[in-house]
């Protein structure tokens, strides 16, 4: 089995190349090529042919192929359905915000978290993505669109905390000065509330933004819509969030998809206020995206809920929905492709 070279750090590459009798700078040179999106060793024009051949015998360079691409006519959002080397498909979304172009990347093929409102989890988890595959989503989205990417959100298909080793290595790669060099402050990681992962990230004290998919402040409701709550319940989750804030001093962003008659009552807003006391949280209210397979419907109380939070001192914004005309959310394009064209998953 050849080694997946795009998942390697410059230090690992250098060490590995030294074993082949190559000088130290060669590792850095190859790393830079890989992060510019080459698909074969032959594209590395300043590496001698015999070495390129030797490398091709030891390592493999995977790449993504655009199986589908959809461009929103209204807001410039571009959604990619990428095919991986093994035929599996994942989604990446490019959003054009005032503060810069942002890519939303997937961390797994499918998801095993089972949230009731989410299309990504309907077929379960197929496999984890490698660090290189997460990186490739950023690289190839940038190359294909011709738009420079300045921000990354790990909010696509998959649960990042369920693949945390690979996610952390991806962060190291994408942050590296010889590669894309995207700063931690420009990266957000979203979790459905896997507490050991939140703790581990807190210990590392990175400068990224942690987003927690809250969706209900009370355990009863939360367990109904998010099975993860049965393992790590809301009380423990709030405690872990307070602890995270104390360790890192960083404000957590709470995602809250507003579902009609499920999590949009006044008492639930009041409970959020109570649970966030002592911590500068930010609540991001998301109008629920209607998923065809789900009986859950969008709430009509988004503004009232927002005002109730704000009046009690909790910052709450309503997420602007982008790409509504192109199924740009939460595994919807992959689902559709699976159904209509039998795309491999
Ligand atoms: N697994 C991670 C990241 C991926 S989901 C997590 O759960 O945070 C990114 C965000 O989209 C999460 O907050 C998720 O709960 C939310 N989401 C999923 N389906 C949705 C839907 N139909 N409408 C609105 N938000 C949704």
Short mmCIF file of C-alpha atoms and ligand atoms in Angstrom, two decimals:
data_model
loop_
_atom_site.label_atom_id
_atom_site.label_comp_id
_atom_site.label_asym_id
_atom_site.label_seq_id
_atom_site.Cartn_x
_atom_site.Cartn_y
_atom_site.Cartn_z
CA UNK A 1 0.00 0.00 0.00
CA UNK A 2 1.49 3.32 -1.06
CA UNK A 3 1.62 6.12 1.49
CA UNK A 4 -0.89 9.00 1.18
CA UNK A 5 1.58 11.83 0.64
CA UNK A 6 -0.82 14.79 0.88
CA UNK A 7 -1.53 13.91 4.51
CA UNK A 8 2.15 14.22 5.47
CA UNK A 9 3.75 17.18 7.26
CA UNK A 10 6.95 18.78 5.86
CA UNK A 11 8.89 17.26 8.77
CA UNK A 12 7.64 13.77 7.93
CA UNK A 13 8.37 14.28 4.26
CA UNK A 14 11.87 15.50 5.00
CA UNK A 15 12.56 12.52 7.25
CA UNK A 16 11.15 10.10 4.70
CA UNK A 17 13.17 11.65 1.87
CA UNK A 18 16.33 11.61 3.91
CA UNK A 19 15.99 7.83 3.98
CA UNK A 20 16.09 7.99 0.19
CA UNK A 21 19.30 10.01 0.43
CA UNK A 22 17.70 13.33 -0.47
CA UNK A 23 18.64 16.69 1.06
CA UNK A 24 16.40 18.33 3.67
CA UNK A 25 14.99 21.09 1.46
CA UNK A 26 13.45 18.51 -0.90
CA UNK A 27 10.70 17.73 1.60
CA UNK A 28 9.68 21.38 1.75
CA UNK A 29 9.77 21.67 -2.01
CA UNK A 30 7.47 18.67 -2.47
CA UNK A 31 5.15 19.84 0.31
CA UNK A 32 4.72 23.19 -1.47
CA UNK A 33 3.88 21.42 -4.76
CA UNK A 34 1.31 19.22 -3.07
CA UNK A 35 -0.40 22.21 -1.50
CA UNK A 36 -0.63 23.93 -4.86
CA UNK A 37 -2.79 21.03 -6.02
CA UNK A 38 -0.61 18.87 -8.28
CA UNK A 39 -2.19 15.57 -9.23
CA UNK A 40 1.01 13.72 -10.14
CA UNK A 41 4.72 13.78 -9.44
CA UNK A 42 5.38 14.67 -13.08
CA UNK A 43 3.95 18.13 -12.44
CA UNK A 44 6.81 18.81 -10.00
CA UNK A 45 8.98 20.41 -12.67
CA UNK A 46 11.99 21.20 -10.49
CA UNK A 47 12.34 17.62 -9.26
CA UNK A 48 14.56 15.38 -11.41
CA UNK A 49 12.76 12.66 -13.33
CA UNK A 50 14.47 9.68 -11.64
CA UNK A 51 13.43 10.99 -8.24
CA UNK A 52 9.88 11.66 -9.45
CA UNK A 53 9.68 8.04 -10.57
CA UNK A 54 11.08 6.79 -7.31
CA UNK A 55 8.53 8.88 -5.38
CA UNK A 56 5.65 7.58 -7.50
CA UNK A 57 6.67 4.05 -6.50
CA UNK A 58 6.41 4.85 -2.78
CA UNK A 59 3.66 7.43 -2.42
CA UNK A 60 0.29 8.10 -3.94
CA UNK A 61 -1.18 11.52 -4.70
CA UNK A 62 -4.94 11.38 -4.46
CA UNK A 63 -7.06 14.08 -5.99
CA UNK A 64 -10.68 15.13 -6.11
CA UNK A 65 -12.79 15.06 -9.25
CA UNK A 66 -15.79 17.35 -9.54
CA UNK A 67 -18.73 14.97 -10.00
CA UNK A 68 -21.16 17.89 -9.88
CA UNK A 69 -20.92 21.61 -9.47
CA UNK A 70 -23.79 23.99 -8.85
CA UNK A 71 -23.56 27.77 -8.86
CA UNK A 72 -26.19 29.91 -7.19
CA UNK A 73 -27.43 32.63 -9.48
CA UNK A 74 -28.37 34.87 -6.61
CA UNK A 75 -25.45 35.01 -4.19
CA UNK A 76 -22.39 33.45 -5.82
CA UNK A 77 -22.41 30.32 -3.65
CA UNK A 78 -20.81 27.34 -5.37
CA UNK A 79 -21.42 23.80 -4.28
CA UNK A 80 -19.21 20.90 -5.27
CA UNK A 81 -19.93 17.23 -5.13
CA UNK A 82 -16.42 15.79 -5.16
CA UNK A 83 -15.65 12.21 -6.02
CA UNK A 84 -12.83 10.69 -3.97
CA UNK A 85 -10.28 8.21 -5.31
CA UNK A 86 -12.39 5.27 -4.07
CA UNK A 87 -15.62 6.47 -5.68
CA UNK A 88 -17.17 7.91 -2.52
CA UNK A 89 -18.64 11.40 -2.73
CA UNK A 90 -18.48 14.40 -0.41
CA UNK A 91 -19.68 17.99 -0.55
CA UNK A 92 -17.87 21.30 -0.24
CA UNK A 93 -19.55 24.70 -0.34
CA UNK A 94 -17.86 27.97 -1.26
CA UNK A 95 -19.59 31.03 0.18
CA UNK A 96 -18.74 34.61 -0.67
CA UNK A 97 -18.94 36.78 2.40
CA UNK A 98 -17.81 40.38 2.83
CA UNK A 99 -15.08 39.21 5.18
CA UNK A 100 -13.70 36.81 2.59
CA UNK A 101 -14.39 33.64 0.67
CA UNK A 102 -15.25 30.80 3.01
CA UNK A 103 -15.24 27.07 2.29
CA UNK A 104 -17.39 24.69 4.24
CA UNK A 105 -15.69 21.30 4.16
CA UNK A 106 -16.72 17.74 5.02
CA UNK A 107 -14.81 15.68 7.57
CA UNK A 108 -16.33 12.23 6.91
CA UNK A 109 -18.15 10.34 4.17
CA UNK A 110 -21.58 10.36 5.78
CA UNK A 111 -22.10 10.68 9.51
CA UNK A 112 -23.11 8.36 12.35
CA UNK A 113 -24.51 10.97 14.74
CA UNK A 114 -28.11 10.53 13.63
CA UNK A 115 -29.49 14.08 14.15
CA UNK A 116 -33.17 13.97 13.19
CA UNK A 117 -33.10 17.09 10.99
CA UNK A 118 -29.87 16.43 9.08
CA UNK A 119 -29.59 14.92 5.61
CA UNK A 120 -25.89 13.99 6.03
CA UNK A 121 -26.58 11.23 8.49
CA UNK A 122 -29.39 9.43 6.66
CA UNK A 123 -27.11 6.78 5.15
CA UNK A 124 -24.83 6.47 8.20
CA UNK A 125 -21.06 6.87 8.16
CA UNK A 126 -19.09 5.21 5.39
CA UNK A 127 -15.59 6.25 6.43
CA UNK A 128 -13.42 9.02 7.84
CA UNK A 129 -11.71 11.48 5.52
CA UNK A 130 -7.93 11.66 5.62
CA UNK A 131 -6.19 14.96 6.43
CA UNK A 132 -5.18 15.15 2.76
CA UNK A 133 -8.79 14.78 1.60
CA UNK A 134 -9.90 17.63 3.84
CA UNK A 135 -7.05 19.74 2.51
CA UNK A 136 -7.88 18.84 -1.08
CA UNK A 137 -11.37 20.28 -0.65
CA UNK A 138 -9.82 23.66 0.09
CA UNK A 139 -7.15 23.40 -2.62
CA UNK A 140 -9.37 22.18 -5.45
CA UNK A 141 -12.26 24.51 -4.60
CA UNK A 142 -9.79 27.37 -4.82
CA UNK A 143 -8.27 26.10 -8.07
CA UNK A 144 -11.58 25.34 -9.75
CA UNK A 145 -13.32 28.57 -8.77
CA UNK A 146 -10.31 30.81 -9.20
CA UNK A 147 -11.30 32.48 -5.93
CA UNK A 148 -8.81 32.75 -3.05
CA UNK A 149 -10.10 31.15 0.12
CA UNK A 150 -9.46 32.97 3.40
CA UNK A 151 -11.77 31.16 5.81
CA UNK A 152 -12.65 27.55 6.52
CA UNK A 153 -15.56 26.11 8.43
CA UNK A 154 -15.68 22.42 9.34
CA UNK A 155 -19.44 22.30 9.02
CA UNK A 156 -19.97 20.04 6.05
CA UNK A 157 -20.78 16.34 6.10
CA UNK A 158 -19.50 14.45 9.13
CA UNK A 159 -18.71 15.01 12.79
CA UNK A 160 -15.18 16.46 13.17
CA UNK A 161 -14.85 15.21 16.76
CA UNK A 162 -15.54 11.67 15.52
CA UNK A 163 -12.42 11.97 13.34
CA UNK A 164 -10.39 14.28 15.53
CA UNK A 165 -6.87 12.97 14.92
CA UNK A 166 -7.24 13.50 11.19
CA UNK A 167 -8.94 16.87 11.70
CA UNK A 168 -6.09 18.10 13.93
CA UNK A 169 -3.53 17.03 11.37
CA UNK A 170 -5.54 18.78 8.64
CA UNK A 171 -5.45 21.97 10.74
CA UNK A 172 -1.70 21.68 11.04
CA UNK A 173 -1.34 21.22 7.27
CA UNK A 174 -3.65 24.03 6.19
CA UNK A 175 -2.10 26.39 8.72
CA UNK A 176 1.47 25.70 7.56
CA UNK A 177 3.46 28.66 6.12
CA UNK A 178 4.73 26.51 3.24
CA UNK A 179 1.17 25.56 2.31
CA UNK A 180 -2.09 27.55 2.26
CA UNK A 181 -1.14 29.25 5.53
CA UNK A 182 -4.70 29.89 6.66
CA UNK A 183 -4.66 31.24 10.20
CA UNK A 184 -6.46 29.45 13.03
CA UNK A 185 -8.49 32.61 13.66
CA UNK A 186 -10.01 32.08 10.24
CA UNK A 187 -11.12 28.52 10.98
CA UNK A 188 -14.28 27.29 12.74
CA UNK A 189 -14.95 23.75 13.88
CA UNK A 190 -18.48 22.62 14.56
CA UNK A 191 -19.46 19.69 16.78
CA UNK A 192 -22.78 18.15 17.76
CA UNK A 193 -21.41 17.99 21.31
CA UNK A 194 -18.87 15.17 21.63
CA UNK A 195 -17.53 16.18 25.03
CA UNK A 196 -14.16 14.35 25.07
CA UNK A 197 -13.34 16.15 21.82
CA UNK A 198 -14.30 19.53 23.25
CA UNK A 199 -12.05 18.84 26.25
CA UNK A 200 -9.15 17.77 24.06
CA UNK A 201 -9.47 20.87 21.91
CA UNK A 202 -9.69 23.04 25.03
CA UNK A 203 -6.40 21.57 26.30
CA UNK A 204 -4.73 22.49 23.01
CA UNK A 205 -5.87 26.09 23.33
CA UNK A 206 -5.96 26.74 19.59
CA UNK A 207 -7.16 30.06 18.26
CA UNK A 208 -9.92 28.60 16.14
CA UNK A 209 -13.60 29.17 16.82
CA UNK A 210 -15.53 26.32 18.38
CA UNK A 211 -19.15 26.02 17.30
CA UNK A 212 -21.46 23.78 19.26
CA UNK A 213 -24.66 22.53 17.65
CA UNK A 214 -26.97 23.04 20.58
CA UNK A 215 -30.44 22.94 18.99
CA UNK A 216 -32.13 22.52 22.39
CA UNK A 217 -31.04 23.60 25.90
CA UNK A 218 -33.06 20.91 27.72
CA UNK A 219 -32.02 17.29 27.66
CA UNK A 220 -35.46 15.93 26.92
CA UNK A 221 -35.86 17.82 23.65
CA UNK A 222 -32.22 17.48 22.75
CA UNK A 223 -32.27 13.69 23.13
CA UNK A 224 -35.29 13.55 20.87
CA UNK A 225 -33.59 15.31 17.98
CA UNK A 226 -29.92 14.51 18.68
CA UNK A 227 -29.03 10.96 19.76
CA UNK A 228 -25.58 12.20 20.86
CA UNK A 229 -27.36 13.80 23.82
CA UNK A 230 -28.03 10.35 25.26
CA UNK A 231 -24.29 9.85 25.61
CA UNK A 232 -23.30 13.44 26.45
CA UNK A 233 -26.27 15.33 27.78
CA UNK A 234 -27.03 19.04 27.73
CA UNK A 235 -26.02 19.62 31.37
CA UNK A 236 -22.61 18.07 30.84
CA UNK A 237 -22.30 19.86 27.53
CA UNK A 238 -22.85 23.29 29.08
CA UNK A 239 -20.33 22.41 31.80
CA UNK A 240 -17.77 21.40 29.14
CA UNK A 241 -18.41 24.67 27.30
CA UNK A 242 -17.85 26.76 30.42
CA UNK A 243 -14.66 24.81 31.04
CA UNK A 244 -13.55 25.40 27.44
CA UNK A 245 -14.11 29.12 27.82
CA UNK A 246 -12.20 29.21 31.07
CA UNK A 247 -9.23 27.40 29.49
CA UNK A 248 -9.09 29.29 26.20
CA UNK A 249 -10.83 32.60 26.86
CA UNK A 250 -12.54 32.11 23.51
CA UNK A 251 -16.20 32.76 22.89
CA UNK A 252 -18.14 29.72 21.72
CA UNK A 253 -20.68 29.98 18.98
CA UNK A 254 -23.88 27.97 19.49
CA UNK A 255 -25.82 26.80 16.46
CA UNK A 256 -29.53 26.53 16.85
CA UNK A 257 -31.70 25.30 13.97
CA UNK A 258 -35.19 26.52 14.71
CA UNK A 259 -37.78 23.77 14.45
CA UNK A 260 -41.49 24.43 14.62
CA UNK A 261 -43.00 23.41 17.97
CA UNK A 262 -39.87 21.54 19.07
CA UNK A 263 -37.22 24.00 20.25
CA UNK A 264 -38.72 27.44 19.62
CA UNK A 265 -40.63 28.09 22.87
CA UNK A 266 -39.97 31.09 25.11
CA UNK A 267 -38.96 28.91 28.04
CA UNK A 268 -36.23 27.36 25.88
CA UNK A 269 -34.83 30.81 25.08
CA UNK A 270 -34.87 31.60 28.79
CA UNK A 271 -33.10 28.34 29.60
CA UNK A 272 -30.34 29.17 27.08
CA UNK A 273 -29.86 32.52 28.81
CA UNK A 274 -29.56 30.79 32.17
CA UNK A 275 -27.12 28.13 30.96
CA UNK A 276 -24.83 30.62 29.25
CA UNK A 277 -24.54 32.90 32.26
CA UNK A 278 -20.89 33.56 33.03
CA UNK A 279 -19.75 32.93 29.48
CA UNK A 280 -19.87 35.25 26.45
CA UNK A 281 -21.68 32.89 24.11
CA UNK A 282 -23.09 33.77 20.75
CA UNK A 283 -26.21 32.05 19.45
CA UNK A 284 -26.54 31.57 15.75
CA UNK A 285 -30.17 30.93 14.89
CA UNK A 286 -30.56 28.92 11.69
CA UNK A 287 -33.90 28.75 9.93
CA UNK A 288 -34.29 24.97 9.56
CA UNK A 289 -33.58 23.76 6.08
CA UNK A 290 -36.44 21.61 5.05
CA UNK A 291 -35.15 18.09 4.43
CA UNK A 292 -37.60 16.11 2.34
CA UNK A 293 -37.15 12.92 4.38
CA UNK A 294 -37.87 14.63 7.72
CA UNK A 295 -41.23 15.54 9.32
CA UNK A 296 -39.61 18.49 11.12
CA UNK A 297 -40.63 21.89 9.83
CA UNK A 298 -39.04 25.36 10.04
CA UNK A 299 -40.09 27.53 12.98
CA UNK A 300 -42.05 30.73 12.46
CA UNK A 301 -40.74 32.22 15.69
CA UNK A 302 -37.14 32.95 14.72
CA UNK A 303 -37.33 36.74 15.25
CA UNK A 304 -39.27 36.47 18.52
CA UNK A 305 -36.76 33.92 19.84
CA UNK A 306 -33.86 36.12 18.81
CA UNK A 307 -35.36 39.16 20.51
CA UNK A 308 -36.01 37.22 23.69
CA UNK A 309 -32.35 36.15 23.85
CA UNK A 310 -31.07 39.62 23.02
CA UNK A 311 -33.27 41.31 25.60
CA UNK A 312 -31.68 39.13 28.25
CA UNK A 313 -28.15 39.94 27.13
CA UNK A 314 -27.31 36.95 24.91
CA UNK A 315 -26.01 37.88 21.47
CA UNK A 316 -28.11 36.14 18.85
CA UNK A 317 -27.96 36.43 15.08
CA UNK A 318 -30.06 34.85 12.40
CA UNK A 319 -27.93 33.06 9.85
CA UNK A 320 -28.34 34.39 6.38
CA UNK A 321 -29.18 31.47 4.18
CA UNK A 322 -26.99 31.17 1.09
CA UNK A 323 -27.38 28.90 -1.87
CA UNK A 324 -31.04 28.14 -1.21
CA UNK A 325 -31.55 27.57 -4.92
CA UNK A 326 -28.84 24.87 -5.13
CA UNK A 327 -29.42 22.48 -2.21
CA UNK A 328 -26.37 23.99 -0.56
CA UNK A 329 -26.92 22.63 2.89
CA UNK A 330 -26.16 19.69 5.03
CA UNK A 331 -25.65 16.77 2.70
CA UNK A 332 -28.60 17.53 0.46
CA UNK A 333 -26.75 17.44 -2.83
CA UNK A 334 -25.07 14.16 -1.99
CA UNK A 335 -28.44 12.65 -1.04
CA UNK A 336 -29.98 13.82 -4.24
CA UNK A 337 -27.14 12.46 -6.36
CA UNK A 338 -27.28 9.15 -4.52
CA UNK A 339 -30.95 8.80 -5.30
CA UNK A 340 -31.09 10.02 -8.85
CA UNK A 341 -27.81 8.80 -10.26
CA UNK A 342 -26.75 6.09 -7.87
CA UNK A 343 -23.59 7.97 -6.94
CA UNK A 344 -21.43 5.61 -4.95
CA UNK A 345 -21.35 6.18 -1.19
N1 LIG B 1 -21.37 17.40 12.80
C1 LIG B 1 -21.09 18.78 13.07
C2 LIG B 1 -20.84 19.62 11.83
C3 LIG B 1 -21.70 19.42 10.61
S1 LIG B 1 -23.35 20.03 10.54
C4 LIG B 1 -22.18 19.39 13.91
O1 LIG B 1 -23.15 18.73 14.18
O2 LIG B 1 -22.01 20.52 14.35
C5 LIG B 1 -23.28 21.77 10.47
C6 LIG B 1 -24.49 22.43 11.14
O3 LIG B 1 -25.67 22.31 10.32
C7 LIG B 1 -24.83 21.81 12.47
O4 LIG B 1 -25.13 22.81 13.41
C8 LIG B 1 -26.07 21.02 12.12
O5 LIG B 1 -26.81 20.72 13.27
C9 LIG B 1 -26.74 21.93 11.16
N2 LIG B 1 -27.81 21.32 10.37
C10 LIG B 1 -27.93 20.05 9.93
N3 LIG B 1 -29.08 19.87 9.26
C11 LIG B 1 -29.72 21.04 9.26
C12 LIG B 1 -30.96 21.50 8.74
N4 LIG B 1 -31.78 20.68 8.06
N5 LIG B 1 -31.29 22.80 8.93
C13 LIG B 1 -30.47 23.63 9.61
N6 LIG B 1 -29.29 23.27 10.12
C14 LIG B 1 -28.92 21.99 9.97
#
